[in-house]
Amino acid sequence: MSAARHLKANSRGSWANVLLFPADKSDQVKDACEQLLQAAGGSVSFKITDDKNVTLSALDARFEPVGWSDR
């Protein structure tokens, strides 16, 4: 089994844990987050972290063009 990843969301100034998922599902989770961001009118950002809370990818609604940045 691949390493676990954590999805976090921020819509009101602080990050909230959303779900834990296997790393091999990252593309599916990213696609779902893009849909949610559009449905929310750009009012929510997402990030994916590892078990040590290191940010691996971020989808920041504050910046154009909106898209994932991998670190």
C-alpha positions as MATLAB code, in Angstrom:
seq = 'MSAARHLKANSRGSWANVLLFPADKSDQVKDACEQLLQAAGGSVSFKITDDKNVTLSALDARFEPVGWSDR';
ca = [
       0.000    0.000    0.000;
       1.274    3.454   -0.842;
       1.883    6.181    1.701;
      -1.052    8.076    3.132;
      -1.823   11.656    2.163;
      -4.005   14.223    3.900;
      -6.373   16.612    2.150;
      -6.960   19.927    3.889;
      -9.306   22.765    2.956;
      -9.356   26.457    3.828;
     -12.414   28.619    3.264;
     -12.428   30.881    6.314;
      -8.802   31.491    7.222;
      -7.747   28.218    8.800;
      -6.983   24.766    7.477;
      -9.360   21.900    8.234;
      -8.646   18.203    7.760;
     -10.955   16.751    5.117;
      -9.801   13.208    4.445;
      -6.974   10.695    4.501;
      -6.280    8.889    1.220;
      -3.642    6.659   -0.420;
      -0.990    8.524   -2.421;
      -1.872    6.638   -5.596;
      -5.298    8.357   -5.570;
      -3.808   11.874   -5.601;
      -4.874   12.628   -9.183;
      -8.488   11.712   -8.428;
      -8.493   13.818   -5.261;
      -6.982   16.782   -7.130;
      -9.637   16.536   -9.859;
     -12.405   16.471   -7.241;
     -10.929   19.519   -5.490;
     -10.876   21.478   -8.751;
     -14.577   20.730   -9.215;
     -15.336   21.807   -5.637;
     -13.363   25.027   -6.049;
     -15.361   25.898   -9.178;
     -18.670   24.987   -7.523;
     -17.788   27.198   -4.544;
     -17.034   30.161   -6.787;
     -13.354   30.167   -5.906;
     -13.922   30.588   -2.184;
     -11.986   27.533   -0.985;
      -8.354   26.424   -1.257;
      -6.942   22.934   -0.834;
      -3.619   21.371    0.010;
      -2.273   17.849    0.194;
       0.190   17.023    2.955;
       2.172   14.018    4.095;
       2.084   12.437    7.556;
       4.528   15.087    8.841;
       2.227   17.904    7.670;
       4.606   18.916    4.869;
       2.674   20.466    1.975;
       3.166   18.431   -1.204;
       0.629   20.198   -3.465;
      -1.591   23.248   -3.173;
      -4.608   24.607   -5.043;
      -4.862   28.257   -4.017;
      -8.061   30.040   -5.045;
      -6.480   33.469   -4.443;
      -4.193   33.341   -7.473;
      -4.899   33.253  -11.209;
      -4.661   31.064  -13.104;
      -6.038   28.574  -10.606;
      -4.135   25.308  -10.696;
      -2.216   22.888   -8.550;
       1.342   23.755   -7.590;
       3.470   20.784   -6.611;
       6.340   21.274   -4.209;
];
